Amino acid sequence: MKFMKLGTRPDTFYTEEATRSVISDIPNDLVLQISNINYHLHQFSLLPKCGLLRKLCVDSDDSSTVTIELHDIPGGEDAFELCAKYCYGIIINLSAHNFVSAYCAAKFLRMTEAVEKGNLVLKLEAFFNSCILVGWKDSIITLQTAVKLTEWSENLGIIRRCVDSIVGKILTPPAKVTWSYTYTRIGFNKEQQMVPKDWWTEDISDLDIDLFRCIIIAIQSTHMLPPQLIGEALHVYACRWLPDTTKITRPESSGSQTDEVTDKHRKVLEIIVNTIPSDKGSVSVGFLLRLLSIANYLGASTVTKTELTRRASLQLEEATVSDLLFPSHSSSNQHYYDIELVAAVLESFLLLWRRTSPAPTESTQFMRSIRKIGKLIDYYVQAVARDVNLPVSKVLSVAEALPDSARKDHDDLYRAINIYLKKHPDLSKGDKKRLCRNLDCQKLSPEVRSHAVKNERLPLRTVVQVLFFEQEKGSYEQTTRSAGIPTTPAPSESSARDDQKMKRPDKKTQLEEGKKKGGERRNRGDRGERI
């Protein structure tokens, strides 16, 4: 960080009750009132450098003490005291931390070249141009402090010039980055590794949300950085300033979560959502789902939640089960997981899928897509089924939302049902029937059917259906074997055998051969054998 030192005299200001004075043999003749503090100073030191004070004292009697109120000076008493010490030649140290207040106060007091050559405003502008704007962290710190004096900083061009400087450095190729930056990713070593592409994201996350948005919009307007890099900056900012809903199980009390804090979080959230690049994949689906959980927790606008739901549904195929596990924040829910969030995203996905998918076939991308979602949802239901307070209706809201084509088999659905029944031993017969009503016994693998017929937790009707199917399948296989027709193994069995054995003739060829042999036997008069 750069510093500028002005003045040579030691600090002789002192405080007596609510009065600030300077040690001097000359009586003070100028009283300046700022907030609750009175400054007893000297006209001969301040008036030559301060055009405003010179104007306000022009009609005063030389022998009298002049009292002036300066309550509206930007930066308050601290900024004024820097300017006053400069007028006395007392040593002052300027940096990015106090530049904005000092510059605004000097402008307010009209400490310009028109009043005296080499005045404070000129020196501050030189420091700003040659040190602050050249530095990376100096520009960011200056921009941070400008928030307290937003109107003055905008009118004097401080914010615009800092933003331009920061954006210019962000667009610099990483290989040419020579300044210090903050990067705390686990496993990263500055001394051994090259500058990462997202080296700038942590430092700008220190900024106020409005200034952060200005920088992101300025970067986007150049079209020089990929949308994924913009998305990473938004992710870092969200992690810094938004609550972690995975660690909050119920709404906090008004004492710990004030309306002011909630409003601030809501503003940050909505600006981040509106700033996400429109490109699909600019942010991860996990990040979108986390933002949606935060939106539910903060009570964000319907527009914000709808947009997040839509964006998350477009990338739902990329999600993992852990991306979907969020605690419920509704005080009316006794269960732990936010099932409504997943149900809303799934509904949005299915709406788009039905609207855009052609007639489904095994080879289409649309079928692969819905099958992937089917697996994801079944695994999700297995995870949430362990919640002892989860009602059947919540399980069915996501399990039954999937179309039949989403499941090639029902093994994972069966496992989810079995886990739920195990964790809810007191479930009524009616609820058990509702839970199993979509389970298709014909889509269960032999191993799962073998488990199901011995599963005492299943409703009797489901067990009977499994046994009936097993009996029918066994009768069919026995008949085909007696007829000399090889049976075609179930998909789950044949797929495992295909890796170890040569490809067998398909069923159609086998049937044709069987018919051919049967015809030959009939021609020989052998009519006792039937298929």
Coordinates of C-alpha atoms in Angstrom, one line a residue:
M1 CA 0.0 0.0 0.0
K2 CA 1.2 3.5 -0.9
F3 CA 1.5 6.4 1.6
M4 CA 2.0 10.1 1.2
K5 CA 3.5 12.2 4.1
L6 CA 3.0 15.9 4.2
G7 CA 4.2 18.5 6.7
T8 CA 7.2 18.6 9.0
R9 CA 6.0 19.9 12.4
P10 CA 5.0 17.5 15.2
D11 CA 1.3 17.2 16.2
T12 CA 0.4 19.9 18.7
F13 CA -3.4 19.4 18.6
Y14 CA -4.9 18.5 22.0
T15 CA -8.3 17.9 23.5
E16 CA -9.9 19.6 26.4
E17 CA -13.4 18.4 27.2
A18 CA -15.3 18.9 23.8
T19 CA -12.8 21.3 22.4
R20 CA -9.8 20.7 20.1
S21 CA -7.1 23.3 20.1
V22 CA -3.5 23.7 19.0
I23 CA -0.7 24.6 21.3
S24 CA 0.4 28.2 20.5
D25 CA 1.4 31.4 22.1
I26 CA -1.0 33.3 19.9
P27 CA -4.6 33.4 21.1
N28 CA -7.1 31.7 18.8
D29 CA -9.5 33.8 16.8
L30 CA -11.4 31.2 14.8
V31 CA -13.9 28.8 16.3
L32 CA -15.2 26.0 14.0
Q33 CA -18.1 23.9 15.1
I34 CA -18.3 20.4 13.6
S35 CA -20.8 17.9 15.0
N36 CA -20.3 18.1 18.8
I37 CA -16.7 19.3 18.7
N38 CA -15.4 22.9 18.7
Y39 CA -12.1 23.7 17.1
H40 CA -10.3 26.7 18.5
L41 CA -7.8 27.7 15.8
H42 CA -6.2 30.7 14.1
Q43 CA -7.2 32.6 11.0
F44 CA -3.7 33.3 9.9
S45 CA -3.0 29.6 9.5
L46 CA -6.3 28.5 7.8
L47 CA -7.5 31.4 5.7
P48 CA -4.5 31.5 3.3
K49 CA -5.2 27.9 2.2
C50 CA -9.0 27.6 2.6
G51 CA -11.1 29.6 0.2
L52 CA -14.4 28.8 1.9
L53 CA -13.2 30.0 5.3
R54 CA -11.7 33.1 3.7
K55 CA -15.0 33.9 2.2
L56 CA -17.0 33.3 5.4
C57 CA -14.6 35.5 7.4
V58 CA -14.4 38.4 4.9
D59 CA -16.8 40.6 6.7
S60 CA -15.5 39.9 10.2
D61 CA -13.7 42.4 12.5
D62 CA -10.0 41.6 12.7
S63 CA -10.0 41.9 16.4
S64 CA -13.0 39.6 17.0
T65 CA -13.2 35.8 17.2
V66 CA -15.2 34.3 14.3
T67 CA -17.4 31.3 14.9
I68 CA -18.4 29.2 11.9
E69 CA -20.5 26.1 11.7
L70 CA -19.2 23.4 9.4
H71 CA -21.5 20.5 10.2
D72 CA -21.9 19.5 6.6
I73 CA -18.3 19.0 5.8
P74 CA -17.8 15.6 4.1
G75 CA -15.8 13.2 6.3
G76 CA -16.7 15.0 9.5
E77 CA -14.2 16.1 12.1
D78 CA -11.5 13.6 11.1
A79 CA -11.3 14.8 7.6
F80 CA -11.4 18.5 8.7
E81 CA -8.6 17.9 11.2
L82 CA -6.3 16.4 8.4
C83 CA -6.9 19.6 6.4
A84 CA -6.4 21.8 9.4
K85 CA -3.1 20.1 10.3
Y86 CA -1.9 20.6 6.7
C87 CA -2.6 24.3 7.1
Y88 CA -0.4 24.4 10.3
G89 CA 2.4 22.3 8.6
I90 CA 1.8 19.4 11.0
I91 CA 2.8 16.0 9.7
I92 CA -0.1 14.0 8.2
N93 CA -0.1 10.6 6.6
L94 CA -2.4 9.9 3.7
S95 CA -3.3 6.5 2.2
A96 CA -6.1 4.8 0.4
H97 CA -7.9 4.5 3.8
N98 CA -8.3 8.2 4.3
F99 CA -7.8 9.7 0.8
V100 CA -11.5 10.0 -0.1
S101 CA -12.5 11.9 3.1
A102 CA -9.5 14.1 2.9
Y103 CA -10.0 14.9 -0.8
C104 CA -13.7 15.6 -0.4
A105 CA -13.1 17.8 2.7
A106 CA -10.3 19.7 0.8
K107 CA -12.7 20.3 -2.1
F108 CA -15.4 21.5 0.3
L109 CA -12.9 23.9 2.0
R110 CA -11.8 25.0 -1.5
M111 CA -8.1 24.3 -0.9
T112 CA -7.4 24.7 -4.6
E113 CA -4.7 26.3 -6.8
A114 CA -6.9 29.4 -7.2
V115 CA -6.4 30.1 -3.4
E116 CA -2.7 29.1 -3.1
K117 CA -0.2 27.5 -5.4
G118 CA 0.7 23.9 -4.5
N119 CA -2.4 23.6 -2.3
L120 CA -3.7 20.4 -0.7
V121 CA -6.2 19.5 -3.5
L122 CA -3.4 19.4 -6.1
K123 CA -1.2 17.2 -3.9
L124 CA -4.1 14.8 -3.3
E125 CA -4.9 14.5 -7.0
A126 CA -1.2 13.8 -7.7
F127 CA -1.2 11.0 -5.1
F128 CA -4.5 9.6 -6.5
N129 CA -3.2 9.4 -10.0
S130 CA 0.4 8.2 -9.4
C131 CA -0.2 5.9 -6.5
I132 CA -3.7 4.8 -5.8
L133 CA -4.9 4.2 -9.3
V134 CA -1.7 2.4 -10.2
G135 CA -2.1 0.0 -7.3
W136 CA -4.5 -2.9 -7.2
K137 CA -5.5 -3.1 -3.5
D138 CA -5.2 0.7 -3.2
S139 CA -7.9 1.2 -5.8
I140 CA -10.2 -1.3 -4.1
I141 CA -9.7 0.2 -0.6
T142 CA -10.4 3.6 -1.9
L143 CA -13.5 2.4 -3.6
Q144 CA -14.6 0.8 -0.3
T145 CA -14.2 4.1 1.6
A146 CA -16.1 6.0 -1.1
V147 CA -19.3 4.2 0.0
K148 CA -19.5 6.6 3.0
L149 CA -19.4 9.6 0.8
T150 CA -21.1 8.2 -2.3
E151 CA -22.5 11.5 -3.7
W152 CA -19.3 13.4 -3.3
S153 CA -17.2 10.5 -4.7
E154 CA -19.4 10.2 -7.8
N155 CA -19.4 14.0 -8.4
L156 CA -15.6 14.2 -8.1
G157 CA -15.1 11.1 -10.4
I158 CA -13.4 9.0 -7.7
I159 CA -15.7 6.0 -8.1
R160 CA -15.6 6.0 -11.9
R161 CA -11.8 6.3 -12.1
C162 CA -11.3 3.5 -9.5
V163 CA -13.7 1.2 -11.3
D164 CA -11.9 1.8 -14.6
S165 CA -8.6 1.1 -12.9
I166 CA -9.8 -2.1 -11.3
V167 CA -11.5 -3.4 -14.5
G168 CA -8.3 -2.6 -16.5
K169 CA -6.3 -4.8 -14.1
I170 CA -8.8 -7.6 -14.2
L171 CA -8.6 -7.7 -18.0
T172 CA -4.8 -7.9 -17.8
P173 CA -3.6 -11.4 -18.9
P174 CA -2.7 -13.4 -15.8
A175 CA 0.9 -13.8 -17.0
K176 CA 1.4 -10.0 -16.7
V177 CA -0.1 -9.7 -13.2
T178 CA 2.8 -8.3 -11.0
W179 CA 0.9 -6.8 -8.1
S180 CA -0.1 -8.5 -4.8
Y181 CA -3.6 -10.1 -4.7
T182 CA -5.6 -12.2 -2.2
Y183 CA -6.1 -15.9 -3.2
T184 CA -6.9 -18.3 -0.4
R185 CA -8.0 -21.4 -2.3
I186 CA -7.0 -24.6 -0.5
G187 CA -3.8 -26.1 -2.0
F188 CA -2.8 -23.0 -3.9
N189 CA 0.8 -21.8 -3.5
K190 CA 1.7 -18.3 -5.0
E191 CA 5.4 -19.0 -5.0
Q192 CA 5.1 -22.3 -6.9
Q193 CA 2.1 -21.8 -9.2
M194 CA 1.2 -19.5 -12.0
V195 CA -1.3 -16.7 -11.5
P196 CA -4.8 -18.2 -11.7
K197 CA -7.4 -16.8 -14.1
D198 CA -9.7 -15.9 -11.1
W199 CA -7.0 -14.2 -9.1
W200 CA -9.1 -11.0 -8.7
T201 CA -12.4 -12.5 -7.4
E202 CA -11.6 -12.5 -3.7
D203 CA -10.4 -8.9 -3.5
I204 CA -13.4 -7.4 -5.2
S205 CA -15.7 -9.4 -3.0
D206 CA -14.7 -6.9 -0.2
L207 CA -16.7 -4.2 -2.0
D208 CA -20.2 -3.0 -1.4
I209 CA -22.8 -4.8 -3.6
D210 CA -23.5 -1.8 -5.7
L211 CA -19.8 -1.2 -6.4
F212 CA -19.3 -4.9 -7.1
R213 CA -22.2 -4.8 -9.6
C214 CA -20.6 -1.8 -11.3
I215 CA -17.4 -3.7 -11.8
I216 CA -19.1 -6.9 -13.0
I217 CA -21.2 -5.0 -15.5
A218 CA -18.2 -3.1 -16.8
I219 CA -16.3 -6.4 -17.3
Q220 CA -19.3 -8.0 -19.1
S221 CA -19.5 -5.1 -21.4
T222 CA -16.0 -5.7 -22.7
H223 CA -16.8 -9.4 -23.7
M224 CA -13.2 -10.2 -22.9
L225 CA -13.7 -12.7 -20.1
P226 CA -15.6 -16.0 -20.4
P227 CA -19.0 -16.2 -18.6
Q228 CA -17.7 -18.9 -16.3
L229 CA -15.2 -16.5 -14.9
I230 CA -17.9 -14.0 -14.2
G231 CA -19.9 -16.7 -12.6
E232 CA -17.0 -17.6 -10.3
A233 CA -16.8 -14.0 -9.1
L234 CA -20.5 -14.1 -8.3
H235 CA -20.0 -17.4 -6.4
V236 CA -17.1 -16.0 -4.3
Y237 CA -19.2 -12.9 -3.5
A238 CA -22.2 -14.9 -2.5
C239 CA -20.2 -17.2 -0.2
R240 CA -18.8 -14.1 1.4
W241 CA -22.0 -12.1 2.0
L242 CA -25.0 -14.5 2.0
P243 CA -26.1 -16.8 4.8
D244 CA -25.2 -20.5 4.6
T245 CA -28.7 -22.1 4.6
T246 CA -27.3 -25.6 4.9
K247 CA -26.4 -24.7 8.6
I248 CA -29.8 -23.0 9.4
T249 CA -32.6 -25.4 10.1
R250 CA -35.3 -22.9 11.2
P251 CA -35.9 -19.1 10.7
E252 CA -33.9 -17.2 13.2
S253 CA -35.6 -15.0 15.9
S254 CA -36.1 -11.3 15.3
G255 CA -33.4 -10.6 17.8
S256 CA -30.6 -12.4 15.9
Q257 CA -31.9 -11.8 12.3
T258 CA -33.1 -8.2 12.1
D259 CA -35.1 -6.9 9.2
E260 CA -32.2 -4.6 8.3
V261 CA -29.9 -7.6 7.9
T262 CA -32.5 -9.6 6.0
D263 CA -33.2 -6.7 3.6
K264 CA -29.4 -6.3 3.0
H265 CA -29.1 -10.1 2.2
R266 CA -32.1 -10.0 0.0
K267 CA -30.6 -7.1 -2.0
V268 CA -27.3 -8.9 -2.4
L269 CA -29.1 -12.0 -3.6
E270 CA -31.3 -10.3 -6.1
I271 CA -28.4 -8.4 -7.6
I272 CA -26.3 -11.5 -7.9
V273 CA -29.2 -13.4 -9.6
N274 CA -29.8 -10.5 -12.1
T275 CA -26.0 -10.4 -12.9
I276 CA -25.6 -14.1 -13.7
P277 CA -24.6 -14.4 -17.4
S278 CA -27.3 -15.8 -19.6
D279 CA -25.0 -18.5 -20.9
K280 CA -25.9 -21.9 -19.8
G281 CA -23.2 -23.3 -17.5
S282 CA -21.8 -19.9 -16.5
V283 CA -22.5 -21.0 -12.9
S284 CA -22.9 -24.5 -11.6
V285 CA -26.3 -26.1 -10.8
G286 CA -25.2 -26.5 -7.2
F287 CA -24.7 -22.8 -6.9
L288 CA -28.1 -22.0 -8.5
L289 CA -29.8 -24.5 -6.1
R290 CA -28.0 -22.9 -3.1
L291 CA -29.2 -19.4 -4.2
L292 CA -32.8 -20.8 -4.5
S293 CA -32.5 -22.2 -1.0
I294 CA -31.3 -18.8 0.3
A295 CA -34.1 -17.1 -1.6
N296 CA -36.7 -19.2 0.2
Y297 CA -35.1 -18.5 3.5
L298 CA -34.9 -14.7 2.9
G299 CA -38.4 -14.5 1.4
A300 CA -37.1 -13.1 -1.9
S301 CA -39.4 -11.9 -4.6
T302 CA -41.4 -14.4 -6.7
V303 CA -39.5 -13.2 -9.8
T304 CA -36.2 -14.0 -8.3
K305 CA -37.3 -17.5 -7.1
T306 CA -38.9 -18.3 -10.5
E307 CA -35.8 -17.3 -12.4
L308 CA -33.6 -19.4 -10.1
T309 CA -35.9 -22.4 -10.5
R310 CA -35.9 -22.0 -14.3
R311 CA -32.1 -21.7 -14.5
A312 CA -31.5 -24.7 -12.1
S313 CA -33.9 -26.9 -14.1
L314 CA -32.0 -26.2 -17.3
Q315 CA -28.9 -27.7 -15.6
L316 CA -30.6 -30.3 -13.4
E317 CA -28.8 -33.2 -15.3
E318 CA -25.5 -31.9 -13.8
A319 CA -26.7 -32.1 -10.2
T320 CA -25.7 -34.6 -7.6
V321 CA -27.8 -35.8 -4.7
S322 CA -25.7 -33.6 -2.3
D323 CA -26.6 -30.5 -4.5
L324 CA -30.3 -31.2 -3.7
L325 CA -30.1 -31.7 0.1
F326 CA -31.2 -28.5 1.8
P327 CA -32.9 -28.1 5.2
S328 CA -36.5 -26.8 5.2
H329 CA -36.9 -23.3 6.5
S330 CA -40.6 -23.4 6.9
S331 CA -41.8 -23.2 10.5
S332 CA -44.8 -25.3 9.6
N333 CA -42.7 -28.2 8.4
Q334 CA -41.5 -30.8 11.0
H335 CA -39.3 -32.7 8.4
Y336 CA -35.7 -31.7 7.9
Y337 CA -35.3 -31.5 4.1
D338 CA -36.7 -28.9 1.7
I339 CA -38.7 -31.2 -0.6
E340 CA -40.6 -28.3 -2.1
L341 CA -37.5 -26.9 -3.6
V342 CA -36.6 -30.1 -5.4
A343 CA -40.2 -30.6 -6.5
A344 CA -40.4 -27.1 -8.0
V345 CA -37.1 -27.5 -9.9
L346 CA -38.2 -31.0 -11.1
E347 CA -41.6 -29.7 -12.2
S348 CA -39.9 -26.9 -14.2
F349 CA -37.5 -29.4 -15.8
L350 CA -40.4 -31.8 -16.8
L351 CA -42.4 -28.9 -18.2
L352 CA -39.5 -28.0 -20.6
W353 CA -38.8 -31.7 -21.3
R354 CA -42.3 -32.4 -22.4
R355 CA -42.5 -29.3 -24.5
T356 CA -39.2 -29.9 -26.4
S357 CA -38.8 -33.7 -26.5
P358 CA -39.9 -35.6 -29.6
A359 CA -41.5 -39.1 -29.5
P360 CA -39.2 -40.9 -27.0
T361 CA -36.9 -43.6 -28.2
E362 CA -34.1 -45.4 -26.5
S363 CA -31.4 -43.6 -28.6
T364 CA -32.5 -40.0 -28.3
Q365 CA -30.7 -37.5 -26.1
F366 CA -34.1 -36.7 -24.6
M367 CA -34.5 -40.2 -23.3
R368 CA -31.0 -40.3 -21.9
S369 CA -31.7 -37.0 -20.2
I370 CA -34.9 -38.1 -18.5
R371 CA -33.3 -41.4 -17.5
K372 CA -30.5 -39.5 -15.8
I373 CA -33.0 -37.3 -13.9
G374 CA -34.9 -40.5 -12.9
K375 CA -31.8 -41.9 -11.4
L376 CA -31.0 -38.6 -9.6
I377 CA -34.5 -38.4 -8.1
D378 CA -34.6 -42.0 -6.9
Y379 CA -31.2 -41.5 -5.2
Y380 CA -32.5 -38.3 -3.7
V381 CA -35.6 -40.1 -2.3
Q382 CA -33.3 -42.7 -0.8
A383 CA -31.4 -40.0 1.0
V384 CA -34.4 -38.1 2.4
A385 CA -36.3 -41.2 3.2
R386 CA -34.2 -41.6 6.3
D387 CA -35.9 -38.5 7.9
V388 CA -38.2 -40.0 10.4
N389 CA -40.5 -36.9 10.3
L390 CA -40.9 -37.0 6.5
P391 CA -44.6 -37.6 5.5
V392 CA -45.5 -40.0 2.7
S393 CA -47.0 -37.1 0.7
K394 CA -43.6 -35.4 0.4
V395 CA -42.0 -38.6 -0.9
L396 CA -44.7 -39.1 -3.5
S397 CA -44.5 -35.5 -4.6
V398 CA -41.2 -36.1 -6.2
A399 CA -41.2 -39.9 -6.7
E400 CA -44.5 -39.8 -8.7
A401 CA -43.7 -36.6 -10.6
L402 CA -41.5 -38.6 -13.0
P403 CA -43.0 -40.1 -16.2
D404 CA -42.9 -43.9 -16.7
S405 CA -40.1 -43.4 -19.3
A406 CA -37.8 -41.9 -16.7
R407 CA -37.1 -45.3 -15.1
K408 CA -35.6 -48.2 -17.1
D409 CA -36.1 -50.3 -14.0
H410 CA -37.6 -49.8 -10.6
D411 CA -34.7 -51.2 -8.5
D412 CA -33.7 -47.7 -7.2
L413 CA -37.3 -46.8 -6.5
Y414 CA -37.7 -50.1 -4.5
R415 CA -34.6 -49.3 -2.5
A416 CA -36.0 -45.9 -1.6
I417 CA -39.4 -47.4 -0.6
N418 CA -37.6 -50.0 1.5
I419 CA -35.5 -47.4 3.3
Y420 CA -38.6 -45.3 4.1
L421 CA -40.5 -48.3 5.4
K422 CA -37.5 -49.3 7.6
K423 CA -37.3 -45.8 9.1
H424 CA -41.1 -45.5 9.5
P425 CA -42.2 -48.8 11.1
D426 CA -45.5 -47.4 12.3
L427 CA -46.7 -46.4 8.9
S428 CA -50.4 -47.3 8.3
K429 CA -51.5 -49.8 5.7
G430 CA -53.1 -47.1 3.6
D431 CA -49.8 -45.1 3.5
K432 CA -47.9 -48.2 2.6
K433 CA -50.2 -48.9 -0.3
R434 CA -49.8 -45.3 -1.5
L435 CA -46.1 -45.5 -1.2
C436 CA -45.9 -48.7 -3.4
R437 CA -48.7 -47.9 -5.9
N438 CA -46.2 -46.9 -8.6
L439 CA -43.8 -49.8 -8.1
D440 CA -43.8 -52.0 -11.2
C441 CA -42.9 -55.5 -10.2
Q442 CA -42.1 -56.4 -13.8
K443 CA -39.3 -53.8 -13.8
L444 CA -37.5 -55.3 -10.8
S445 CA -34.4 -57.3 -11.3
P446 CA -34.3 -60.9 -10.1
E447 CA -32.2 -60.0 -7.1
V448 CA -34.6 -57.2 -6.0
R449 CA -37.6 -59.5 -6.6
S450 CA -36.0 -62.1 -4.5
H451 CA -35.6 -59.5 -1.7
A452 CA -39.1 -58.2 -2.1
V453 CA -40.9 -61.6 -1.7
K454 CA -39.2 -61.9 1.7
N455 CA -39.7 -58.2 2.7
E456 CA -42.2 -58.2 5.6
R457 CA -42.3 -54.4 5.5
L458 CA -44.0 -54.3 2.1
P459 CA -47.8 -54.3 1.9
L460 CA -49.2 -57.8 1.2
R461 CA -50.7 -56.7 -2.1
T462 CA -47.2 -55.8 -3.4
V463 CA -45.7 -59.0 -2.3
V464 CA -48.5 -61.0 -4.0
Q465 CA -47.9 -59.0 -7.2
V466 CA -44.2 -59.9 -7.1
L467 CA -44.9 -63.6 -6.4
F468 CA -47.5 -63.7 -9.2
F469 CA -45.0 -62.2 -11.7
E470 CA -42.4 -64.7 -10.5
Q471 CA -44.8 -67.5 -11.0
E472 CA -45.8 -66.3 -14.5
K473 CA -42.2 -65.8 -15.5
G474 CA -41.3 -69.2 -14.2
S475 CA -44.2 -70.9 -16.1
Y476 CA -43.3 -69.1 -19.3
E477 CA -39.6 -70.1 -19.0
Q478 CA -40.6 -73.7 -18.2
T479 CA -42.9 -73.8 -21.3
T480 CA -40.3 -72.3 -23.6
R481 CA -37.6 -74.7 -22.3
S482 CA -39.9 -77.7 -22.9
A483 CA -40.5 -76.4 -26.4
G484 CA -36.8 -76.2 -27.1
I485 CA -36.8 -72.4 -27.3
P486 CA -34.0 -70.6 -25.5
T487 CA -35.2 -67.9 -23.1
T488 CA -34.1 -64.4 -23.3
P489 CA -32.7 -63.2 -20.0
A490 CA -34.0 -60.1 -18.3
P491 CA -32.3 -56.8 -19.4
S492 CA -30.4 -56.6 -16.1
E493 CA -29.1 -60.1 -16.5
S494 CA -28.3 -60.0 -20.2
S495 CA -26.4 -56.7 -19.9
A496 CA -24.1 -58.3 -17.3
R497 CA -23.6 -61.4 -19.4
D498 CA -22.9 -59.5 -22.6
D499 CA -19.5 -58.4 -21.2
Q500 CA -18.4 -62.0 -20.7
K501 CA -20.0 -64.0 -23.6
M502 CA -20.4 -63.7 -27.3
K503 CA -23.5 -62.0 -28.6
R504 CA -26.4 -64.4 -28.8
P505 CA -29.0 -64.5 -31.7
D506 CA -31.8 -62.2 -30.9
K507 CA -35.2 -63.4 -29.9
K508 CA -36.7 -62.9 -33.3
T509 CA -34.2 -65.3 -34.9
Q510 CA -34.7 -67.8 -32.2
L511 CA -38.5 -67.8 -32.6
E512 CA -38.1 -68.1 -36.4
E513 CA -35.8 -71.1 -36.0
G514 CA -38.2 -72.6 -33.5
K515 CA -41.1 -72.2 -35.9
K516 CA -39.0 -73.7 -38.7
K517 CA -38.1 -76.7 -36.6
G518 CA -41.7 -77.0 -35.5
G519 CA -42.9 -76.9 -39.1
E520 CA -40.4 -79.7 -40.0
R521 CA -41.7 -81.8 -37.1
R522 CA -45.3 -81.2 -38.2
N523 CA -44.4 -82.2 -41.7
R524 CA -43.1 -85.5 -40.2
G525 CA -46.3 -86.0 -38.3
D526 CA -44.9 -85.1 -35.0
R527 CA -47.9 -83.1 -33.5
G528 CA -47.5 -83.9 -29.8
E529 CA -45.2 -81.0 -29.0
R530 CA -46.6 -77.5 -28.5
I531 CA -45.1 -74.0 -27.8

